Amino acid sequence: MTLEQLRIFVAVAARQHVTKGAADLNLTQSATSAAIAALEARYATRLFDRIGRRIELTEAGRLFLVEAKAVLAQAAAAEKVLADLSGLVHGALSLAASQTIAGYWLPRQVERFRVRHPGISVAIAVGNTDFVAGQVRLGDADLGFAEGELDDAALAVLPVAEDEMVLVTPVTHPWAWRPPSAPEQLLAGPWVLREPGSGTRAVLEAHLASLGLAAERLNVALEYPSNEAVRAAVEAGSGVTVLSRRVAAAAIRAGTLAEIAFPLPPRRFLALRHKERYRTRAAQAFLDLVTEADGD
């Protein structure tokens, strides 16, 4: 069994499709099929069921997938250790970031890092705060960047920037000319929110709790998995929301969103790293860069 066979198996399993898995690895379909067939023949175990023109993992395949991913992760960790021997001339850095950070704060930091260390390749996975914490906890990301507070004993947390939150509405919403004067008025909305587990939603729910309001009482009209979808829905008149000023600023300037005068606490952007996993020079260099005085 080779690492290349494991990489091929994991790629095909992720896509549930031989051709798509081959394309992800820049391999031919025949080479990919041959690698899977060799694994199955060598161990006399079927890893995939062929159902018409699609494939599905067998029970053996599902069990093997867990171990294959673990082996590849360990191999990647070993490669990072060796890459560190060449300093910051060569190597790779894997990051995970929540959507607000990935879309509006992280690109500048990555570009600053790329200018300083052009030989280091940077890969970024994007999801909500729960996803980011999971990526770092499992070792799939060297560093994570998320908003809000996290309570995870496995992770070390370092504040790296602050973010201002704003309450915004469609320009036709009554709050645009008569802001809510009492916390109870916030419940009416209707609200357009990010999904549970997102840092943006967590900020709103924590603020409501500080006002003595239960988030479950909100009149939630819609939920979307991205900041841009939430912003577009509010611009279209679907309801009100709380967003990072970085996300809403252009629409406020353009007059397609109304910013409501309602105080909201700032939130912190946090860098996450695993307390016990090996920290590469590239990861440390990136942390040093984003904590510099001009890191915002």
Short mmCIF file of C-alpha atoms in Angstrom, two decimals:
data_model
loop_
_atom_site.label_atom_id
_atom_site.label_comp_id
_atom_site.label_asym_id
_atom_site.label_seq_id
_atom_site.Cartn_x
_atom_site.Cartn_y
_atom_site.Cartn_z
CA MET A 1 0.00 0.00 0.00
CA THR A 2 1.40 3.41 -0.99
CA LEU A 3 0.58 6.95 0.04
CA GLU A 4 -0.40 7.64 -3.56
CA GLN A 5 -2.99 4.85 -3.42
CA LEU A 6 -4.34 6.30 -0.19
CA ARG A 7 -4.55 9.79 -1.70
CA ILE A 8 -6.44 8.41 -4.68
CA PHE A 9 -8.82 6.42 -2.49
CA VAL A 10 -9.59 9.46 -0.29
CA ALA A 11 -10.14 11.71 -3.32
CA VAL A 12 -12.54 9.24 -4.95
CA ALA A 13 -14.34 8.67 -1.64
CA ALA A 14 -14.76 12.42 -1.13
CA ARG A 15 -16.30 12.87 -4.57
CA GLN A 16 -18.08 9.48 -4.75
CA HIS A 17 -16.98 9.53 -8.38
CA VAL A 18 -13.86 8.15 -10.08
CA THR A 19 -13.61 10.76 -12.83
CA LYS A 20 -14.08 13.71 -10.46
CA GLY A 21 -11.61 12.25 -7.98
CA ALA A 22 -9.08 11.79 -10.78
CA ALA A 23 -9.57 15.38 -11.91
CA ASP A 24 -8.93 16.67 -8.38
CA LEU A 25 -5.56 14.89 -8.43
CA ASN A 26 -4.74 15.66 -12.07
CA LEU A 27 -4.71 11.94 -12.89
CA THR A 28 -6.31 9.98 -15.68
CA GLN A 29 -9.45 8.03 -14.97
CA SER A 30 -7.71 4.79 -15.92
CA ALA A 31 -4.81 5.38 -13.48
CA THR A 32 -7.28 6.22 -10.72
CA SER A 33 -9.41 3.15 -11.37
CA ALA A 34 -6.30 0.98 -11.47
CA ALA A 35 -5.12 2.25 -8.08
CA ILE A 36 -8.51 1.49 -6.48
CA ALA A 37 -8.64 -1.92 -8.15
CA ALA A 38 -5.11 -2.73 -6.92
CA LEU A 39 -6.09 -1.93 -3.34
CA GLU A 40 -9.22 -4.05 -3.54
CA ALA A 41 -7.38 -6.96 -5.15
CA ARG A 42 -4.41 -6.83 -2.78
CA TYR A 43 -6.63 -7.10 0.29
CA ALA A 44 -9.52 -9.00 -1.27
CA THR A 45 -11.92 -6.34 -0.01
CA ARG A 46 -14.44 -4.30 -1.96
CA LEU A 47 -14.14 -0.62 -1.05
CA PHE A 48 -16.86 0.74 -3.35
CA ASP A 49 -20.17 -0.53 -4.64
CA ARG A 50 -20.73 0.29 -8.30
CA ILE A 51 -24.38 1.33 -8.65
CA GLY A 52 -25.18 2.22 -12.22
CA ARG A 53 -22.94 5.14 -13.17
CA ARG A 54 -22.13 6.10 -9.60
CA ILE A 55 -20.22 4.56 -6.71
CA GLU A 56 -20.77 4.39 -2.96
CA LEU A 57 -18.44 3.39 -0.14
CA THR A 58 -19.01 -0.04 1.29
CA GLU A 59 -18.92 -0.54 5.05
CA ALA A 60 -15.29 -1.67 4.68
CA GLY A 61 -14.61 1.44 2.61
CA ARG A 62 -16.07 3.73 5.28
CA LEU A 63 -13.91 2.14 7.97
CA PHE A 64 -10.82 2.30 5.76
CA LEU A 65 -11.47 5.96 4.92
CA VAL A 66 -10.99 6.98 8.56
CA GLU A 67 -7.62 5.24 8.74
CA ALA A 68 -6.50 6.45 5.30
CA LYS A 69 -7.16 10.07 6.28
CA ALA A 70 -5.24 9.57 9.51
CA VAL A 71 -2.22 8.13 7.68
CA LEU A 72 -2.21 10.99 5.15
CA ALA A 73 -2.47 13.55 7.95
CA GLN A 74 0.50 11.94 9.70
CA ALA A 75 2.48 11.94 6.46
CA ALA A 76 1.67 15.62 5.93
CA ALA A 77 2.87 16.37 9.46
CA ALA A 78 6.14 14.57 8.75
CA GLU A 79 6.58 16.58 5.55
CA LYS A 80 6.12 19.80 7.51
CA VAL A 81 8.86 18.81 9.94
CA LEU A 82 11.27 18.16 7.06
CA ALA A 83 10.23 21.37 5.29
CA ASP A 84 11.10 23.27 8.45
CA LEU A 85 14.70 22.15 8.05
CA SER A 86 14.93 24.48 5.06
CA GLY A 87 13.74 27.41 7.14
CA LEU A 88 11.09 29.51 5.42
CA VAL A 89 12.45 28.97 1.93
CA HIS A 90 10.10 26.08 1.12
CA GLY A 91 7.04 24.60 2.73
CA ALA A 92 3.29 24.86 3.14
CA LEU A 93 0.86 26.52 5.52
CA SER A 94 -2.73 25.36 5.94
CA LEU A 95 -5.25 27.81 7.37
CA ALA A 96 -8.93 27.62 8.25
CA ALA A 97 -11.01 30.77 8.59
CA SER A 98 -14.56 31.82 9.20
CA GLN A 99 -16.32 33.57 6.33
CA THR A 100 -16.03 37.17 7.54
CA ILE A 101 -12.33 36.77 8.24
CA ALA A 102 -11.63 34.83 5.03
CA GLY A 103 -13.46 37.35 2.87
CA TYR A 104 -12.54 40.65 4.45
CA TRP A 105 -9.49 40.44 6.75
CA LEU A 106 -7.34 37.43 5.91
CA PRO A 107 -6.49 38.19 2.24
CA ARG A 108 -4.35 41.18 3.20
CA GLN A 109 -2.52 39.14 5.83
CA VAL A 110 -1.87 36.30 3.39
CA GLU A 111 -0.53 38.73 0.79
CA ARG A 112 1.83 40.30 3.34
CA PHE A 113 3.04 36.81 4.25
CA ARG A 114 3.44 35.82 0.58
CA VAL A 115 5.62 38.86 -0.09
CA ARG A 116 7.89 37.96 2.81
CA HIS A 117 7.96 34.21 2.19
CA PRO A 118 7.20 33.50 -1.49
CA GLY A 119 8.37 29.89 -1.20
CA ILE A 120 5.62 28.97 1.28
CA SER A 121 2.36 27.83 -0.30
CA VAL A 122 -0.82 28.77 1.59
CA ALA A 123 -4.07 26.80 1.50
CA ILE A 124 -7.25 28.16 3.11
CA ALA A 125 -10.39 26.26 4.11
CA VAL A 126 -13.48 28.36 4.81
CA GLY A 127 -16.45 27.60 7.05
CA ASN A 128 -18.19 28.83 10.16
CA THR A 129 -16.56 29.12 13.59
CA ASP A 130 -17.40 25.54 14.57
CA PHE A 131 -15.82 24.28 11.34
CA VAL A 132 -12.64 26.28 11.93
CA ALA A 133 -12.20 24.99 15.47
CA GLY A 134 -12.71 21.43 14.23
CA GLN A 135 -10.10 21.82 11.49
CA VAL A 136 -7.47 22.94 13.99
CA ARG A 137 -8.47 20.34 16.57
CA LEU A 138 -8.13 17.52 14.02
CA GLY A 139 -4.83 18.83 12.64
CA ASP A 140 -6.27 19.59 9.19
CA ALA A 141 -5.23 23.24 9.62
CA ASP A 142 -2.04 24.61 11.15
CA LEU A 143 -3.88 27.72 12.31
CA GLY A 144 -7.48 28.81 12.47
CA PHE A 145 -9.06 32.26 12.51
CA ALA A 146 -12.53 32.74 13.93
CA GLU A 147 -14.75 35.29 15.66
CA GLY A 148 -16.24 35.31 19.11
CA GLU A 149 -15.37 33.29 22.16
CA LEU A 150 -14.36 29.64 22.08
CA ASP A 151 -14.21 27.17 24.93
CA ASP A 152 -12.04 24.30 23.73
CA ALA A 153 -9.41 22.85 26.02
CA ALA A 154 -7.35 21.57 23.07
CA LEU A 155 -6.93 25.01 21.48
CA ALA A 156 -4.82 28.02 22.38
CA VAL A 157 -6.55 31.30 21.51
CA LEU A 158 -4.84 34.59 20.63
CA PRO A 159 -6.73 37.84 19.78
CA VAL A 160 -5.42 39.35 16.53
CA ALA A 161 -7.94 42.05 15.54
CA GLU A 162 -11.24 43.70 16.46
CA ASP A 163 -14.39 43.83 14.37
CA GLU A 164 -17.27 46.30 14.61
CA MET A 165 -20.80 44.91 14.35
CA VAL A 166 -23.72 46.90 12.92
CA LEU A 167 -27.49 46.47 12.84
CA VAL A 168 -28.73 46.95 9.27
CA THR A 169 -32.15 46.91 7.62
CA PRO A 170 -33.72 47.40 4.20
CA VAL A 171 -34.04 51.11 3.46
CA THR A 172 -37.84 50.66 3.56
CA HIS A 173 -37.94 49.08 7.02
CA PRO A 174 -39.60 51.18 9.79
CA TRP A 175 -36.40 51.02 11.85
CA ALA A 176 -34.65 53.02 9.13
CA TRP A 177 -36.41 56.17 10.37
CA ARG A 178 -37.45 55.04 13.87
CA PRO A 179 -34.74 52.87 15.49
CA PRO A 180 -35.84 50.44 18.21
CA SER A 181 -35.88 52.29 21.53
CA ALA A 182 -36.37 49.24 23.78
CA PRO A 183 -34.73 45.77 23.65
CA GLU A 184 -38.11 44.03 23.31
CA GLN A 185 -38.66 45.75 19.98
CA LEU A 186 -35.72 43.82 18.55
CA LEU A 187 -37.69 40.58 18.67
CA ALA A 188 -40.11 41.62 15.92
CA GLY A 189 -37.54 41.79 13.12
CA PRO A 190 -38.16 39.90 10.92
CA TRP A 191 -34.57 38.63 11.05
CA VAL A 192 -32.30 37.19 8.39
CA LEU A 193 -29.50 35.27 10.11
CA ARG A 194 -26.43 33.15 9.49
CA GLU A 195 -26.68 29.48 10.44
CA PRO A 196 -26.23 28.27 14.04
CA GLY A 197 -22.51 27.83 14.76
CA SER A 198 -21.46 31.00 12.94
CA GLY A 199 -19.57 33.68 14.83
CA THR A 200 -21.82 36.45 13.48
CA ARG A 201 -24.94 34.79 14.85
CA ALA A 202 -23.23 34.02 18.16
CA VAL A 203 -22.48 37.75 18.66
CA LEU A 204 -26.14 38.64 18.18
CA GLU A 205 -27.35 35.88 20.50
CA ALA A 206 -24.85 36.86 23.21
CA HIS A 207 -25.91 40.51 22.97
CA LEU A 208 -29.58 39.57 23.24
CA ALA A 209 -28.79 37.50 26.32
CA SER A 210 -27.04 40.52 27.88
CA LEU A 211 -30.28 42.46 27.34
CA GLY A 212 -32.31 39.72 29.00
CA LEU A 213 -33.77 38.41 25.75
CA ALA A 214 -33.76 34.77 24.63
CA ALA A 215 -32.62 34.26 21.05
CA GLU A 216 -35.40 31.71 20.57
CA ARG A 217 -37.91 34.56 20.74
CA LEU A 218 -36.56 36.24 17.61
CA ASN A 219 -38.84 36.33 14.59
CA VAL A 220 -36.42 34.58 12.22
CA ALA A 221 -37.63 34.73 8.63
CA LEU A 222 -34.61 33.23 6.84
CA GLU A 223 -31.24 31.59 7.52
CA TYR A 224 -28.36 31.59 5.05
CA PRO A 225 -24.90 29.97 5.15
CA SER A 226 -22.96 33.03 3.98
CA ASN A 227 -22.62 36.72 4.87
CA GLU A 228 -23.15 37.77 1.28
CA ALA A 229 -26.44 35.87 1.04
CA VAL A 230 -27.65 37.45 4.29
CA ARG A 231 -26.68 40.91 3.06
CA ALA A 232 -28.40 40.39 -0.30
CA ALA A 233 -31.57 39.12 1.39
CA VAL A 234 -31.72 42.19 3.64
CA GLU A 235 -31.12 44.49 0.66
CA ALA A 236 -34.03 42.73 -1.06
CA GLY A 237 -36.31 43.48 1.88
CA SER A 238 -36.47 40.09 3.61
CA GLY A 239 -35.67 41.39 7.09
CA VAL A 240 -33.05 42.91 9.39
CA THR A 241 -29.70 41.53 10.50
CA VAL A 242 -26.44 42.11 12.34
CA LEU A 243 -23.28 41.99 10.22
CA SER A 244 -19.65 42.94 10.43
CA ARG A 245 -19.13 46.50 9.22
CA ARG A 246 -16.55 45.04 6.84
CA VAL A 247 -19.36 43.08 5.16
CA ALA A 248 -22.00 45.81 5.18
CA ALA A 249 -19.91 48.96 4.56
CA ALA A 250 -20.17 49.07 0.76
CA ALA A 251 -23.94 48.53 0.79
CA ILE A 252 -24.39 51.22 3.47
CA ARG A 253 -22.36 53.68 1.38
CA ALA A 254 -24.37 52.77 -1.72
CA GLY A 255 -27.64 53.37 0.12
CA THR A 256 -28.98 49.84 -0.35
CA LEU A 257 -28.78 49.10 3.39
CA ALA A 258 -29.71 51.34 6.30
CA GLU A 259 -27.44 51.35 9.33
CA ILE A 260 -29.47 51.57 12.53
CA ALA A 261 -28.22 53.51 15.53
CA PHE A 262 -28.20 50.68 18.03
CA PRO A 263 -25.08 49.99 20.11
CA LEU A 264 -23.48 46.58 19.68
CA PRO A 265 -20.32 45.34 21.38
CA PRO A 266 -17.25 44.76 19.17
CA ARG A 267 -16.05 41.23 18.66
CA ARG A 268 -12.54 39.86 18.45
CA PHE A 269 -10.90 37.99 15.62
CA LEU A 270 -9.05 35.07 17.20
CA ALA A 271 -6.12 32.97 16.02
CA LEU A 272 -6.44 29.32 17.02
CA ARG A 273 -3.70 26.74 17.29
CA HIS A 274 -3.57 23.28 18.80
CA LYS A 275 -1.78 23.27 22.15
CA GLU A 276 -0.02 19.95 21.59
CA ARG A 277 0.54 19.63 17.84
CA TYR A 278 3.86 20.54 16.25
CA ARG A 279 3.95 24.20 15.20
CA THR A 280 5.90 24.81 12.01
CA ARG A 281 8.10 27.81 11.38
CA ALA A 282 5.64 28.92 8.72
CA ALA A 283 2.77 28.84 11.22
CA GLN A 284 4.80 30.78 13.78
CA ALA A 285 5.87 33.31 11.15
CA PHE A 286 2.25 33.86 10.14
CA LEU A 287 1.20 34.31 13.77
CA ASP A 288 4.00 36.82 14.27
CA LEU A 289 2.90 38.72 11.17
CA VAL A 290 -0.79 39.05 12.12
CA THR A 291 0.02 40.19 15.65
CA GLU A 292 2.22 43.06 14.47
CA ALA A 293 0.99 46.59 15.10
CA ASP A 294 -0.31 46.94 11.52
CA GLY A 295 -2.03 43.53 11.54
CA ASP A 296 -5.54 45.12 11.16
#
